[in-house]
C-alpha cells in the first residue's frame, strides 16, 4: 500500500540491532507489485567497525 501511494516499484526496509559491542544490520528489498522479496542481507559487525558496513 505504501509503495503504491509513493508510486515506486520497490521498498527498502531494514533494522539495526545492538547487543553490547555487536551490531546487526538487516536490509530487505521488496517488489511492490508482487509483494515478493527481491533481495535481503544481514551484516554482523563489532560496533568499532560500523563504518565498514556503509
C-alpha positions as a Python dict, from the first residue, in 0.01 Angstrom:
ca = {
    (1, 'X'): (0, 0, 0),
    (2, 'X'): (277, 246, 89),
    (3, 'X'): (463, 164, -232),
    (4, 'X'): (153, 229, -441),
    (5, 'X'): (94, 564, -275),
    (6, 'X'): (455, 664, -334),
    (7, 'X'): (446, 538, -696),
    (8, 'X'): (756, 321, -654),
    (9, 'X'): (841, -28, -780),
    (10, 'X'): (1024, -145, -468),
    (11, 'X'): (1060, -65, -99),
    (12, 'X'): (1378, -96, 107),
    (13, 'X'): (1324, -183, 473),
    (14, 'X'): (1575, -250, 742),
    (15, 'X'): (1668, -264, 1106),
    (16, 'X'): (1969, -212, 1328),
    (17, 'X'): (2013, -408, 1649),
    (18, 'X'): (2281, -368, 1907),
    (19, 'X'): (2384, -612, 2180),
    (20, 'X'): (2682, -480, 2371),
    (21, 'X'): (2957, -423, 2114),
    (22, 'X'): (2782, -633, 1848),
    (23, 'X'): (2575, -472, 1569),
    (24, 'X'): (2340, -648, 1328),
    (25, 'X'): (2207, -455, 1029),
    (26, 'X'): (1935, -626, 824),
    (27, 'X'): (1806, -491, 492),
    (28, 'X'): (1543, -624, 253),
    (29, 'X'): (1412, -505, -82),
    (30, 'X'): (1051, -592, -166),
    (31, 'X'): (875, -566, -503),
    (32, 'X'): (563, -355, -457),
    (33, 'X'): (357, -521, -732),
    (34, 'X'): (409, -883, -631),
    (35, 'X'): (493, -841, -263),
    (36, 'X'): (788, -1077, -310),
    (37, 'X'): (1125, -1014, -154),
    (38, 'X'): (1382, -930, -424),
    (39, 'X'): (1690, -917, -203),
    (40, 'X'): (1792, -933, 161),
    (41, 'X'): (2116, -924, 352),
    (42, 'X'): (2231, -931, 713),
    (43, 'X'): (2554, -766, 821),
    (44, 'X'): (2714, -851, 1155),
    (45, 'X'): (2994, -633, 1292),
    (46, 'X'): (3150, -519, 1614),
    (47, 'X'): (3047, -160, 1687),
    (48, 'X'): (3405, -42, 1622),
    (49, 'X'): (3357, -143, 1257),
    (50, 'X'): (3030, 43, 1197),
    (51, 'X'): (3170, 246, 908),
    (52, 'X'): (3272, -74, 727),
    (53, 'X'): (2901, -157, 690),
    (54, 'X'): (2836, 163, 497),
}
